[in-house]
Each structure stands twice: as C-alpha cells, then as structure tokens.
C-alpha cells in the first residue's frame, strides 16, 4: 500500500471501527457497554488488530465470549 492510500475499517455490527494511520492499526469499540461480571471474566470494550480480517475475527470472539458470560450471569442470578 502506498502512503496516499487510505485503509477502510470493516463495518462490524455492534462495534464502531476505525483505522489509525499513525500506528497502522484497526480498532473496534463496542457500542453497548459490558456488565461488571463480563469485565471480571475478561470481556473487552475495545480490540485492535493489524488487518481488517483480524479485527473481524477478534470482534466475533469478543462477542461470543460476552454472550457466554452473560448467559452464565443470568444462570447464576436465576439460581
């Protein structure tokens, strides 16, 4: 890629994405917040990657992890 080309961050549901030209990274920030329980178990509000595809995979992984922790949280609250 030449210095004048602009990288486009992928559109990922549930995240606001951008490309930082300064450090050549893609960044995604979760639109909805996380519960305290999700934070305790390692869910992240923001992920960074070096390629658009890596960013997509990391967001998918974080979404699945947050959903699983939320299910566990509901199960504990309902017990």
mmCIF file of the N, C-alpha and C atoms, coordinates in Angstrom:
data_MODEL
# 
_entry.id   MODEL 
# 
loop_
_atom_site.group_PDB 
_atom_site.id 
_atom_site.type_symbol 
_atom_site.label_atom_id 
_atom_site.label_alt_id 
_atom_site.label_comp_id 
_atom_site.label_asym_id 
_atom_site.label_entity_id 
_atom_site.label_seq_id 
_atom_site.pdbx_PDB_ins_code 
_atom_site.Cartn_x 
_atom_site.Cartn_y 
_atom_site.Cartn_z 
_atom_site.occupancy 
_atom_site.B_iso_or_equiv 
_atom_site.pdbx_formal_charge 
_atom_site.auth_seq_id 
_atom_site.auth_comp_id 
_atom_site.auth_asym_id 
_atom_site.auth_atom_id 
_atom_site.pdbx_PDB_model_num 
ATOM 1   N N  . UNK A 1 1  ? 0.837   -1.174  0.000  1.00 0.00 ? 1  UNK A N  1 
ATOM 2   C CA . UNK A 1 1  ? 0.000   0.000   0.000  1.00 0.00 ? 1  UNK A CA 1 
ATOM 3   C C  . UNK A 1 1  ? 0.886   1.244   0.000  1.00 0.00 ? 1  UNK A C  1 
ATOM 4   N N  . UNK A 1 2  ? 0.542   2.214   -0.820 1.00 0.00 ? 2  UNK A N  1 
ATOM 5   C CA . UNK A 1 2  ? 1.312   3.448   -0.878 1.00 0.00 ? 2  UNK A CA 1 
ATOM 6   C C  . UNK A 1 2  ? 0.884   4.371   0.256  1.00 0.00 ? 2  UNK A C  1 
ATOM 7   N N  . UNK A 1 3  ? 1.710   5.357   0.598  1.00 0.00 ? 3  UNK A N  1 
ATOM 8   C CA . UNK A 1 3  ? 1.380   6.240   1.712  1.00 0.00 ? 3  UNK A CA 1 
ATOM 9   C C  . UNK A 1 3  ? 0.087   7.026   1.506  1.00 0.00 ? 3  UNK A C  1 
ATOM 10  N N  . UNK A 1 4  ? -0.358  7.197   0.253  1.00 0.00 ? 4  UNK A N  1 
ATOM 11  C CA . UNK A 1 4  ? -1.541  8.009   -0.005 1.00 0.00 ? 4  UNK A CA 1 
ATOM 12  C C  . UNK A 1 4  ? -2.832  7.204   0.004  1.00 0.00 ? 4  UNK A C  1 
ATOM 13  N N  . UNK A 1 5  ? -2.741  5.886   0.032  1.00 0.00 ? 5  UNK A N  1 
ATOM 14  C CA . UNK A 1 5  ? -3.948  5.067   0.092  1.00 0.00 ? 5  UNK A CA 1 
ATOM 15  C C  . UNK A 1 5  ? -4.514  5.087   1.506  1.00 0.00 ? 5  UNK A C  1 
ATOM 16  N N  . UNK A 1 6  ? -5.822  5.098   1.587  1.00 0.00 ? 6  UNK A N  1 
ATOM 17  C CA . UNK A 1 6  ? -6.492  5.113   2.886  1.00 0.00 ? 6  UNK A CA 1 
ATOM 18  C C  . UNK A 1 6  ? -7.117  3.747   3.121  1.00 0.00 ? 6  UNK A C  1 
ATOM 19  N N  . UNK A 1 7  ? -6.809  3.168   4.258  1.00 0.00 ? 7  UNK A N  1 
ATOM 20  C CA . UNK A 1 7  ? -7.388  1.881   4.632  1.00 0.00 ? 7  UNK A CA 1 
ATOM 21  C C  . UNK A 1 7  ? -8.790  2.126   5.178  1.00 0.00 ? 7  UNK A C  1 
ATOM 22  N N  . UNK A 1 8  ? -9.704  1.286   4.790  1.00 0.00 ? 8  UNK A N  1 
ATOM 23  C CA . UNK A 1 8  ? -11.061 1.375   5.331  1.00 0.00 ? 8  UNK A CA 1 
ATOM 24  C C  . UNK A 1 8  ? -11.236 0.305   6.395  1.00 0.00 ? 8  UNK A C  1 
ATOM 25  N N  . UNK A 1 9  ? -11.744 0.726   7.530  1.00 0.00 ? 9  UNK A N  1 
ATOM 26  C CA . UNK A 1 9  ? -12.039 -0.234  8.595  1.00 0.00 ? 9  UNK A CA 1 
ATOM 27  C C  . UNK A 1 9  ? -13.319 -0.970  8.221  1.00 0.00 ? 9  UNK A C  1 
ATOM 28  N N  . UNK A 1 10 ? -13.381 -2.256  8.515  1.00 0.00 ? 10 UNK A N  1 
ATOM 29  C CA . UNK A 1 10 ? -14.588 -3.017  8.185  1.00 0.00 ? 10 UNK A CA 1 
ATOM 30  C C  . UNK A 1 10 ? -15.781 -2.582  9.035  1.00 0.00 ? 10 UNK A C  1 
ATOM 31  N N  . UNK A 1 11 ? -16.978 -2.743  8.488  1.00 0.00 ? 11 UNK A N  1 
ATOM 32  C CA . UNK A 1 11 ? -18.197 -2.494  9.257  1.00 0.00 ? 11 UNK A CA 1 
ATOM 33  C C  . UNK A 1 11 ? -18.524 -3.761  10.029 1.00 0.00 ? 11 UNK A C  1 
ATOM 34  N N  . UNK A 1 12 ? -18.590 -3.641  11.346 1.00 0.00 ? 12 UNK A N  1 
ATOM 35  C CA . UNK A 1 12 ? -18.829 -4.800  12.203 1.00 0.00 ? 12 UNK A CA 1 
ATOM 36  C C  . UNK A 1 12 ? -20.007 -4.481  13.121 1.00 0.00 ? 12 UNK A C  1 
ATOM 37  N N  . UNK A 1 13 ? -21.091 -5.249  13.028 1.00 0.00 ? 13 UNK A N  1 
ATOM 38  C CA . UNK A 1 13 ? -22.261 -4.986  13.869 1.00 0.00 ? 13 UNK A CA 1 
ATOM 39  C C  . UNK A 1 13 ? -21.903 -4.979  15.356 1.00 0.00 ? 13 UNK A C  1 
ATOM 40  N N  . UNK A 1 14 ? -22.397 -3.961  16.057 1.00 0.00 ? 14 UNK A N  1 
ATOM 41  C CA . UNK A 1 14 ? -22.153 -3.857  17.492 1.00 0.00 ? 14 UNK A CA 1 
ATOM 42  C C  . UNK A 1 14 ? -20.874 -3.134  17.861 1.00 0.00 ? 14 UNK A C  1 
ATOM 43  N N  . UNK A 1 15 ? -20.112 -2.693  16.850 1.00 0.00 ? 15 UNK A N  1 
ATOM 44  C CA . UNK A 1 15 ? -18.839 -2.020  17.093 1.00 0.00 ? 15 UNK A CA 1 
ATOM 45  C C  . UNK A 1 15 ? -18.714 -0.772  16.230 1.00 0.00 ? 15 UNK A C  1 
ATOM 46  N N  . UNK A 1 16 ? -17.990 0.198   16.742 1.00 0.00 ? 16 UNK A N  1 
ATOM 47  C CA . UNK A 1 16 ? -17.574 1.350   15.948 1.00 0.00 ? 16 UNK A CA 1 
ATOM 48  C C  . UNK A 1 16 ? -16.123 1.081   15.580 1.00 0.00 ? 16 UNK A C  1 
ATOM 49  N N  . UNK A 1 17 ? -15.815 1.100   14.298 1.00 0.00 ? 17 UNK A N  1 
ATOM 50  C CA . UNK A 1 17 ? -14.466 0.742   13.853 1.00 0.00 ? 17 UNK A CA 1 
ATOM 51  C C  . UNK A 1 17 ? -13.781 1.926   13.189 1.00 0.00 ? 17 UNK A C  1 
ATOM 52  N N  . UNK A 1 18 ? -12.453 1.903   13.252 1.00 0.00 ? 18 UNK A N  1 
ATOM 53  C CA . UNK A 1 18 ? -11.669 2.904   12.525 1.00 0.00 ? 18 UNK A CA 1 
ATOM 54  C C  . UNK A 1 18 ? -10.267 2.379   12.261 1.00 0.00 ? 18 UNK A C  1 
ATOM 55  N N  . UNK A 1 19 ? -9.580  3.075   11.393 1.00 0.00 ? 19 UNK A N  1 
ATOM 56  C CA . UNK A 1 19 ? -8.194  2.749   11.067 1.00 0.00 ? 19 UNK A CA 1 
ATOM 57  C C  . UNK A 1 19 ? -7.334  3.919   11.505 1.00 0.00 ? 19 UNK A C  1 
ATOM 58  N N  . UNK A 1 20 ? -6.323  3.642   12.298 1.00 0.00 ? 20 UNK A N  1 
ATOM 59  C CA . UNK A 1 20 ? -5.416  4.678   12.780 1.00 0.00 ? 20 UNK A CA 1 
ATOM 60  C C  . UNK A 1 20 ? -4.168  4.690   11.897 1.00 0.00 ? 20 UNK A C  1 
ATOM 61  N N  . UNK A 1 21 ? -4.057  5.711   11.062 1.00 0.00 ? 21 UNK A N  1 
ATOM 62  C CA . UNK A 1 21 ? -2.907  5.795   10.148 1.00 0.00 ? 21 UNK A CA 1 
ATOM 63  C C  . UNK A 1 21 ? -1.600  6.006   10.888 1.00 0.00 ? 21 UNK A C  1 
ATOM 64  N N  . UNK A 1 22 ? -1.673  6.629   12.056 1.00 0.00 ? 22 UNK A N  1 
ATOM 65  C CA . UNK A 1 22 ? -0.458  6.914   12.816 1.00 0.00 ? 22 UNK A CA 1 
ATOM 66  C C  . UNK A 1 22 ? 0.277   5.632   13.207 1.00 0.00 ? 22 UNK A C  1 
ATOM 67  N N  . UNK A 1 23 ? -0.459  4.655   13.743 1.00 0.00 ? 23 UNK A N  1 
ATOM 68  C CA . UNK A 1 23 ? 0.197   3.405   14.156 1.00 0.00 ? 23 UNK A CA 1 
ATOM 69  C C  . UNK A 1 23 ? -0.228  2.203   13.317 1.00 0.00 ? 23 UNK A C  1 
ATOM 70  N N  . UNK A 1 24 ? -0.927  2.463   12.205 1.00 0.00 ? 24 UNK A N  1 
ATOM 71  C CA . UNK A 1 24 ? -1.324  1.415   11.245 1.00 0.00 ? 24 UNK A CA 1 
ATOM 72  C C  . UNK A 1 24 ? -2.089  0.263   11.902 1.00 0.00 ? 24 UNK A C  1 
ATOM 73  N N  . UNK A 1 25 ? -3.051  0.619   12.748 1.00 0.00 ? 25 UNK A N  1 
ATOM 74  C CA . UNK A 1 25 ? -3.853  -0.415  13.388 1.00 0.00 ? 25 UNK A CA 1 
ATOM 75  C C  . UNK A 1 25 ? -5.340  -0.158  13.144 1.00 0.00 ? 25 UNK A C  1 
ATOM 76  N N  . UNK A 1 26 ? -6.083  -1.232  13.162 1.00 0.00 ? 26 UNK A N  1 
ATOM 77  C CA . UNK A 1 26 ? -7.535  -1.165  13.089 1.00 0.00 ? 26 UNK A CA 1 
ATOM 78  C C  . UNK A 1 26 ? -8.049  -1.298  14.510 1.00 0.00 ? 26 UNK A C  1 
ATOM 79  N N  . UNK A 1 27 ? -9.076  -0.523  14.837 1.00 0.00 ? 27 UNK A N  1 
ATOM 80  C CA . UNK A 1 27 ? -9.595  -0.515  16.202 1.00 0.00 ? 27 UNK A CA 1 
ATOM 81  C C  . UNK A 1 27 ? -11.110 -0.637  16.155 1.00 0.00 ? 27 UNK A C  1 
ATOM 82  N N  . UNK A 1 28 ? -11.658 -1.393  17.085 1.00 0.00 ? 28 UNK A N  1 
ATOM 83  C CA . UNK A 1 28 ? -13.107 -1.527  17.211 1.00 0.00 ? 28 UNK A CA 1 
ATOM 84  C C  . UNK A 1 28 ? -13.490 -1.306  18.671 1.00 0.00 ? 28 UNK A C  1 
ATOM 85  N N  . UNK A 1 29 ? -14.509 -0.474  18.870 1.00 0.00 ? 29 UNK A N  1 
ATOM 86  C CA . UNK A 1 29 ? -15.006 -0.178  20.209 1.00 0.00 ? 29 UNK A CA 1 
ATOM 87  C C  . UNK A 1 29 ? -16.460 -0.637  20.272 1.00 0.00 ? 29 UNK A C  1 
ATOM 88  N N  . UNK A 1 30 ? -16.765 -1.391  21.289 1.00 0.00 ? 30 UNK A N  1 
ATOM 89  C CA . UNK A 1 30 ? -18.111 -1.941  21.470 1.00 0.00 ? 30 UNK A CA 1 
ATOM 90  C C  . UNK A 1 30 ? -19.124 -0.804  21.658 1.00 0.00 ? 30 UNK A C  1 
ATOM 91  N N  . UNK A 1 31 ? -20.278 -0.898  20.986 1.00 0.00 ? 31 UNK A N  1 
ATOM 92  C CA . UNK A 1 31 ? -21.311 0.129   21.089 1.00 0.00 ? 31 UNK A CA 1 
ATOM 93  C C  . UNK A 1 31 ? -22.012 0.055   22.440 1.00 0.00 ? 31 UNK A C  1 
ATOM 94  N N  . UNK A 1 32 ? -22.407 -1.135  22.850 1.00 0.00 ? 32 UNK A N  1 
ATOM 95  C CA . UNK A 1 32 ? -23.070 -1.310  24.142 1.00 0.00 ? 32 UNK A CA 1 
ATOM 96  C C  . UNK A 1 32 ? -22.047 -1.679  25.204 1.00 0.00 ? 32 UNK A C  1 
ATOM 97  N N  . UNK A 1 33 ? -22.297 -1.217  26.404 1.00 0.00 ? 33 UNK A N  1 
ATOM 98  C CA . UNK A 1 33 ? -21.364 -1.491  27.493 1.00 0.00 ? 33 UNK A CA 1 
ATOM 99  C C  . UNK A 1 33 ? -21.426 -2.937  27.962 1.00 0.00 ? 33 UNK A C  1 
ATOM 100 N N  . UNK A 1 34 ? -20.483 -3.279  28.793 1.00 0.00 ? 34 UNK A N  1 
ATOM 101 C CA . UNK A 1 34 ? -20.398 -4.615  29.379 1.00 0.00 ? 34 UNK A CA 1 
ATOM 102 C C  . UNK A 1 34 ? -20.815 -4.559  30.838 1.00 0.00 ? 34 UNK A C  1 
ATOM 103 N N  . UNK A 1 35 ? -21.312 -5.680  31.331 1.00 0.00 ? 35 UNK A N  1 
ATOM 104 C CA . UNK A 1 35 ? -21.645 -5.760  32.759 1.00 0.00 ? 35 UNK A CA 1 
ATOM 105 C C  . UNK A 1 35 ? -20.352 -5.934  33.563 1.00 0.00 ? 35 UNK A C  1 
ATOM 106 N N  . UNK A 1 36 ? -20.441 -5.692  34.844 1.00 0.00 ? 36 UNK A N  1 
ATOM 107 C CA . UNK A 1 36 ? -19.275 -5.902  35.715 1.00 0.00 ? 36 UNK A CA 1 
ATOM 108 C C  . UNK A 1 36 ? -18.818 -7.356  35.635 1.00 0.00 ? 36 UNK A C  1 
ATOM 109 N N  . UNK A 1 37 ? -19.785 -8.251  35.593 1.00 0.00 ? 37 UNK A N  1 
ATOM 110 C CA . UNK A 1 37 ? -19.493 -9.687  35.503 1.00 0.00 ? 37 UNK A CA 1 
ATOM 111 C C  . UNK A 1 37 ? -18.690 -9.989  34.228 1.00 0.00 ? 37 UNK A C  1 
ATOM 112 N N  . UNK A 1 38 ? -19.098 -9.404  33.109 1.00 0.00 ? 38 UNK A N  1 
ATOM 113 C CA . UNK A 1 38 ? -18.380 -9.618  31.847 1.00 0.00 ? 38 UNK A CA 1 
ATOM 114 C C  . UNK A 1 38 ? -16.957 -9.068  31.935 1.00 0.00 ? 38 UNK A C  1 
ATOM 115 N N  . UNK A 1 39 ? -16.795 -7.927  32.564 1.00 0.00 ? 39 UNK A N  1 
ATOM 116 C CA . UNK A 1 39 ? -15.451 -7.340  32.708 1.00 0.00 ? 39 UNK A CA 1 
ATOM 117 C C  . UNK A 1 39 ? -14.561 -8.218  33.595 1.00 0.00 ? 39 UNK A C  1 
ATOM 118 N N  . UNK A 1 40 ? -15.134 -8.734  34.683 1.00 0.00 ? 40 UNK A N  1 
ATOM 119 C CA . UNK A 1 40 ? -14.367 -9.591  35.590 1.00 0.00 ? 40 UNK A CA 1 
ATOM 120 C C  . UNK A 1 40 ? -13.822 -10.805 34.837 1.00 0.00 ? 40 UNK A C  1 
ATOM 121 N N  . UNK A 1 41 ? -14.638 -11.339 33.929 1.00 0.00 ? 41 UNK A N  1 
ATOM 122 C CA . UNK A 1 41 ? -14.224 -12.540 33.196 1.00 0.00 ? 41 UNK A CA 1 
ATOM 123 C C  . UNK A 1 41 ? -13.534 -12.246 31.860 1.00 0.00 ? 41 UNK A C  1 
ATOM 124 N N  . UNK A 1 42 ? -13.016 -11.038 31.721 1.00 0.00 ? 42 UNK A N  1 
ATOM 125 C CA . UNK A 1 42 ? -12.097 -10.743 30.629 1.00 0.00 ? 42 UNK A CA 1 
ATOM 126 C C  . UNK A 1 42 ? -12.676 -10.223 29.326 1.00 0.00 ? 42 UNK A C  1 
ATOM 127 N N  . UNK A 1 43 ? -13.957 -9.895  29.305 1.00 0.00 ? 43 UNK A N  1 
ATOM 128 C CA . UNK A 1 43 ? -14.523 -9.321  28.077 1.00 0.00 ? 43 UNK A CA 1 
ATOM 129 C C  . UNK A 1 43 ? -13.988 -7.892  27.917 1.00 0.00 ? 43 UNK A C  1 
ATOM 130 N N  . UNK A 1 44 ? -13.734 -7.522  26.670 1.00 0.00 ? 44 UNK A N  1 
ATOM 131 C CA . UNK A 1 44 ? -13.123 -6.215  26.412 1.00 0.00 ? 44 UNK A CA 1 
ATOM 132 C C  . UNK A 1 44 ? -14.062 -5.299  25.633 1.00 0.00 ? 44 UNK A C  1 
ATOM 133 N N  . UNK A 1 45 ? -13.971 -4.004  25.944 1.00 0.00 ? 45 UNK A N  1 
ATOM 134 C CA . UNK A 1 45 ? -14.736 -2.982  25.229 1.00 0.00 ? 45 UNK A CA 1 
ATOM 135 C C  . UNK A 1 45 ? -14.096 -2.632  23.896 1.00 0.00 ? 45 UNK A C  1 
ATOM 136 N N  . UNK A 1 46 ? -12.803 -2.841  23.794 1.00 0.00 ? 46 UNK A N  1 
ATOM 137 C CA . UNK A 1 46 ? -12.054 -2.403  22.616 1.00 0.00 ? 46 UNK A CA 1 
ATOM 138 C C  . UNK A 1 46 ? -11.050 -3.469  22.204 1.00 0.00 ? 46 UNK A C  1 
ATOM 139 N N  . UNK A 1 47 ? -10.919 -3.654  20.899 1.00 0.00 ? 47 UNK A N  1 
ATOM 140 C CA . UNK A 1 47 ? -9.897  -4.553  20.371 1.00 0.00 ? 47 UNK A CA 1 
ATOM 141 C C  . UNK A 1 47 ? -9.136  -3.844  19.261 1.00 0.00 ? 47 UNK A C  1 
ATOM 142 N N  . UNK A 1 48 ? -7.886  -4.223  19.076 1.00 0.00 ? 48 UNK A N  1 
ATOM 143 C CA . UNK A 1 48 ? -7.067  -3.680  17.994 1.00 0.00 ? 48 UNK A CA 1 
ATOM 144 C C  . UNK A 1 48 ? -6.478  -4.830  17.196 1.00 0.00 ? 48 UNK A C  1 
ATOM 145 N N  . UNK A 1 49 ? -6.199  -4.554  15.935 1.00 0.00 ? 49 UNK A N  1 
ATOM 146 C CA . UNK A 1 49 ? -5.668  -5.582  15.044 1.00 0.00 ? 49 UNK A CA 1 
ATOM 147 C C  . UNK A 1 49 ? -4.817  -4.917  13.965 1.00 0.00 ? 49 UNK A C  1 
ATOM 148 N N  . UNK A 1 50 ? -4.041  -5.745  13.284 1.00 0.00 ? 50 UNK A N  1 
ATOM 149 C CA . UNK A 1 50 ? -3.190  -5.213  12.224 1.00 0.00 ? 50 UNK A CA 1 
ATOM 150 C C  . UNK A 1 50 ? -3.815  -5.327  10.838 1.00 0.00 ? 50 UNK A C  1 
ATOM 151 N N  . UNK A 1 51 ? -4.899  -6.118  10.707 1.00 0.00 ? 51 UNK A N  1 
ATOM 152 C CA . UNK A 1 51 ? -5.594  -6.255  9.418  1.00 0.00 ? 51 UNK A CA 1 
ATOM 153 C C  . UNK A 1 51 ? -7.109  -6.201  9.645  1.00 0.00 ? 51 UNK A C  1 
ATOM 154 N N  . UNK A 1 52 ? -7.855  -5.847  8.611  1.00 0.00 ? 52 UNK A N  1 
ATOM 155 C CA . UNK A 1 52 ? -9.312  -5.837  8.751  1.00 0.00 ? 52 UNK A CA 1 
ATOM 156 C C  . UNK A 1 52 ? -9.874  -7.216  9.108  1.00 0.00 ? 52 UNK A C  1 
ATOM 157 N N  . UNK A 1 53 ? -9.348  -8.267  8.498  1.00 0.00 ? 53 UNK A N  1 
ATOM 158 C CA . UNK A 1 53 ? -9.839  -9.626  8.769  1.00 0.00 ? 53 UNK A CA 1 
ATOM 159 C C  . UNK A 1 53 ? -9.570  -10.021 10.219 1.00 0.00 ? 53 UNK A C  1 
ATOM 160 N N  . UNK A 1 54 ? -8.392  -9.694  10.726 1.00 0.00 ? 54 UNK A N  1 
ATOM 161 C CA . UNK A 1 54 ? -8.073  -9.992  12.126 1.00 0.00 ? 54 UNK A CA 1 
ATOM 162 C C  . UNK A 1 54 ? -9.034  -9.254  13.054 1.00 0.00 ? 54 UNK A C  1 
ATOM 163 N N  . UNK A 1 55 ? -9.354  -8.004  12.722 1.00 0.00 ? 55 UNK A N  1 
ATOM 164 C CA . UNK A 1 55 ? -10.294 -7.238  13.536 1.00 0.00 ? 55 UNK A CA 1 
ATOM 165 C C  . UNK A 1 55 ? -11.661 -7.905  13.553 1.00 0.00 ? 55 UNK A C  1 
ATOM 166 N N  . UNK A 1 56 ? -12.115 -8.370  12.398 1.00 0.00 ? 56 UNK A N  1 
ATOM 167 C CA . UNK A 1 56 ? -13.401 -9.067  12.334 1.00 0.00 ? 56 UNK A CA 1 
ATOM 168 C C  . UNK A 1 56 ? -13.409 -10.306 13.222 1.00 0.00 ? 56 UNK A C  1 
ATOM 169 N N  . UNK A 1 57 ? -12.346 -11.091 13.176 1.00 0.00 ? 57 UNK A N  1 
ATOM 170 C CA . UNK A 1 57 ? -12.272 -12.312 13.985 1.00 0.00 ? 57 UNK A CA 1 
ATOM 171 C C  . UNK A 1 57 ? -12.213 -11.997 15.476 1.00 0.00 ? 57 UNK A C  1 
ATOM 172 N N  . UNK A 1 58 ? -11.444 -10.969 15.837 1.00 0.00 ? 58 UNK A N  1 
ATOM 173 C CA . UNK A 1 58 ? -11.355 -10.607 17.251 1.00 0.00 ? 58 UNK A CA 1 
ATOM 174 C C  . UNK A 1 58 ? -12.693 -10.102 17.785 1.00 0.00 ? 58 UNK A C  1 
ATOM 175 N N  . UNK A 1 59 ? -13.404 -9.326  16.973 1.00 0.00 ? 59 UNK A N  1 
ATOM 176 C CA . UNK A 1 59 ? -14.728 -8.846  17.396 1.00 0.00 ? 59 UNK A CA 1 
ATOM 177 C C  . UNK A 1 59 ? -15.698 -10.005 17.544 1.00 0.00 ? 59 UNK A C  1 
ATOM 178 N N  . UNK A 1 60 ? -15.649 -10.935 16.617 1.00 0.00 ? 60 UNK A N  1 
ATOM 179 C CA . UNK A 1 60 ? -16.511 -12.112 16.716 1.00 0.00 ? 60 UNK A CA 1 
ATOM 180 C C  . UNK A 1 60 ? -16.208 -12.879 18.009 1.00 0.00 ? 60 UNK A C  1 
ATOM 181 N N  . UNK A 1 61 ? -14.941 -13.087 18.290 1.00 0.00 ? 61 UNK A N  1 
ATOM 182 C CA . UNK A 1 61 ? -14.542 -13.814 19.503 1.00 0.00 ? 61 UNK A CA 1 
ATOM 183 C C  . UNK A 1 61 ? -15.010 -13.072 20.755 1.00 0.00 ? 61 UNK A C  1 
ATOM 184 N N  . UNK A 1 62 ? -14.846 -11.760 20.786 1.00 0.00 ? 62 UNK A N  1 
ATOM 185 C CA . UNK A 1 62 ? -15.282 -10.979 21.947 1.00 0.00 ? 62 UNK A CA 1 
ATOM 186 C C  . UNK A 1 62 ? -16.800 -11.014 22.096 1.00 0.00 ? 62 UNK A C  1 
ATOM 187 N N  . UNK A 1 63 ? -17.522 -10.983 20.984 1.00 0.00 ? 63 UNK A N  1 
ATOM 188 C CA . UNK A 1 63 ? -18.984 -11.040 21.035 1.00 0.00 ? 63 UNK A CA 1 
ATOM 189 C C  . UNK A 1 63 ? -19.456 -12.374 21.587 1.00 0.00 ? 63 UNK A C  1 
ATOM 190 N N  . UNK A 1 64 ? -18.871 -13.462 21.099 1.00 0.00 ? 64 UNK A N  1 
ATOM 191 C CA . UNK A 1 64 ? -19.246 -14.795 21.587 1.00 0.00 ? 64 UNK A CA 1 
ATOM 192 C C  . UNK A 1 64 ? -18.902 -14.928 23.069 1.00 0.00 ? 64 UNK A C  1 
ATOM 193 N N  . UNK A 1 65 ? -17.723 -14.470 23.454 1.00 0.00 ? 65 UNK A N  1 
ATOM 194 C CA . UNK A 1 65 ? -17.322 -14.554 24.862 1.00 0.00 ? 65 UNK A CA 1 
ATOM 195 C C  . UNK A 1 65 ? -18.276 -13.749 25.748 1.00 0.00 ? 65 UNK A C  1 
ATOM 196 N N  . UNK A 1 66 ? -18.629 -12.553 25.341 1.00 0.00 ? 66 UNK A N  1 
ATOM 197 C CA . UNK A 1 66 ? -19.537 -11.722 26.130 1.00 0.00 ? 66 UNK A CA 1 
ATOM 198 C C  . UNK A 1 66 ? -20.921 -12.370 26.244 1.00 0.00 ? 66 UNK A C  1 
ATOM 199 N N  . UNK A 1 67 ? -21.385 -12.986 25.156 1.00 0.00 ? 67 UNK A N  1 
ATOM 200 C CA . UNK A 1 67 ? -22.682 -13.667 25.197 1.00 0.00 ? 67 UNK A CA 1 
ATOM 201 C C  . UNK A 1 67 ? -22.652 -14.860 26.152 1.00 0.00 ? 67 UNK A C  1 
ATOM 202 N N  . UNK A 1 68 ? -21.584 -15.626 26.122 1.00 0.00 ? 68 UNK A N  1 
ATOM 203 C CA . UNK A 1 68 ? -21.469 -16.787 27.012 1.00 0.00 ? 68 UNK A CA 1 
ATOM 204 C C  . UNK A 1 68 ? -21.405 -16.356 28.474 1.00 0.00 ? 68 UNK A C  1 
ATOM 205 N N  . UNK A 1 69 ? -20.660 -15.301 28.767 1.00 0.00 ? 69 UNK A N  1 
ATOM 206 C CA . UNK A 1 69 ? -20.567 -14.820 30.140 1.00 0.00 ? 69 UNK A CA 1 
ATOM 207 C C  . UNK A 1 69 ? -21.915 -14.260 30.592 1.00 0.00 ? 69 UNK A C  1 
ATOM 208 N N  . UNK A 1 70 ? -22.629 -13.582 29.686 1.00 0.00 ? 70 UNK A N  1 
ATOM 209 C CA . UNK A 1 70 ? -23.959 -13.056 30.030 1.00 0.00 ? 70 UNK A CA 1 
ATOM 210 C C  . UNK A 1 70 ? -24.918 -14.198 30.345 1.00 0.00 ? 70 UNK A C  1 
ATOM 211 N N  . UNK A 1 71 ? -24.828 -15.281 29.609 1.00 0.00 ? 71 UNK A N  1 
ATOM 212 C CA . UNK A 1 71 ? -25.683 -16.449 29.883 1.00 0.00 ? 71 UNK A CA 1 
ATOM 213 C C  . UNK A 1 71 ? -25.359 -17.042 31.258 1.00 0.00 ? 71 UNK A C  1 
ATOM 214 N N  . UNK A 1 72 ? -24.093 -17.128 31.569 1.00 0.00 ? 72 UNK A N  1 
ATOM 215 C CA . UNK A 1 72 ? -23.680 -17.644 32.882 1.00 0.00 ? 72 UNK A CA 1 
ATOM 216 C C  . UNK A 1 72 ? -24.165 -16.713 33.986 1.00 0.00 ? 72 UNK A C  1 
ATOM 217 N N  . UNK A 1 73 ? -24.077 -15.420 33.740 1.00 0.00 ? 73 UNK A N  1 
ATOM 218 C CA . UNK A 1 73 ? -24.532 -14.432 34.724 1.00 0.00 ? 73 UNK A CA 1 
ATOM 219 C C  . UNK A 1 73 ? -26.039 -14.595 34.973 1.00 0.00 ? 73 UNK A C  1 
ATOM 220 N N  . UNK A 1 74 ? -26.810 -14.760 33.917 1.00 0.00 ? 74 UNK A N  1 
ATOM 221 C CA . UNK A 1 74 ? -28.257 -14.958 34.076 1.00 0.00 ? 74 UNK A CA 1 
ATOM 222 C C  . UNK A 1 74 ? -28.560 -16.250 34.832 1.00 0.00 ? 74 UNK A C  1 
ATOM 223 N N  . UNK A 1 75 ? -27.780 -17.298 34.547 1.00 0.00 ? 75 UNK A N  1 
ATOM 224 C CA . UNK A 1 75 ? -27.983 -18.584 35.215 1.00 0.00 ? 75 UNK A CA 1 
ATOM 225 C C  . UNK A 1 75 ? -27.703 -18.460 36.707 1.00 0.00 ? 75 UNK A C  1 
ATOM 226 N N  . UNK A 1 76 ? -26.661 -17.729 37.067 1.00 0.00 ? 76 UNK A N  1 
ATOM 227 C CA . UNK A 1 76 ? -26.321 -17.533 38.475 1.00 0.00 ? 76 UNK A CA 1 
ATOM 228 C C  . UNK A 1 76 ? -27.390 -16.691 39.161 1.00 0.00 ? 76 UNK A C  1 
ATOM 229 N N  . UNK A 1 77 ? -27.848 -15.642 38.502 1.00 0.00 ? 77 UNK A N  1 
ATOM 230 C CA . UNK A 1 77 ? -28.875 -14.772 39.081 1.00 0.00 ? 77 UNK A CA 1 
ATOM 231 C C  . UNK A 1 77 ? -30.207 -15.498 39.235 1.00 0.00 ? 77 UNK A C  1 
ATOM 232 N N  . UNK A 1 78 ? -30.470 -16.457 38.327 1.00 0.00 ? 78 UNK A N  1 
ATOM 233 C CA . UNK A 1 78 ? -31.729 -17.186 38.365 1.00 0.00 ? 78 UNK A CA 1 
ATOM 234 C C  . UNK A 1 78 ? -31.727 -18.377 39.304 1.00 0.00 ? 78 UNK A C  1 
ATOM 235 N N  . UNK A 1 79 ? -30.538 -18.743 39.815 1.00 0.00 ? 79 UNK A N  1 
ATOM 236 C CA . UNK A 1 79 ? -30.439 -19.941 40.672 1.00 0.00 ? 79 UNK A CA 1 
ATOM 237 C C  . UNK A 1 79 ? -30.932 -19.697 42.063 1.00 0.00 ? 79 UNK A C  1 
# 
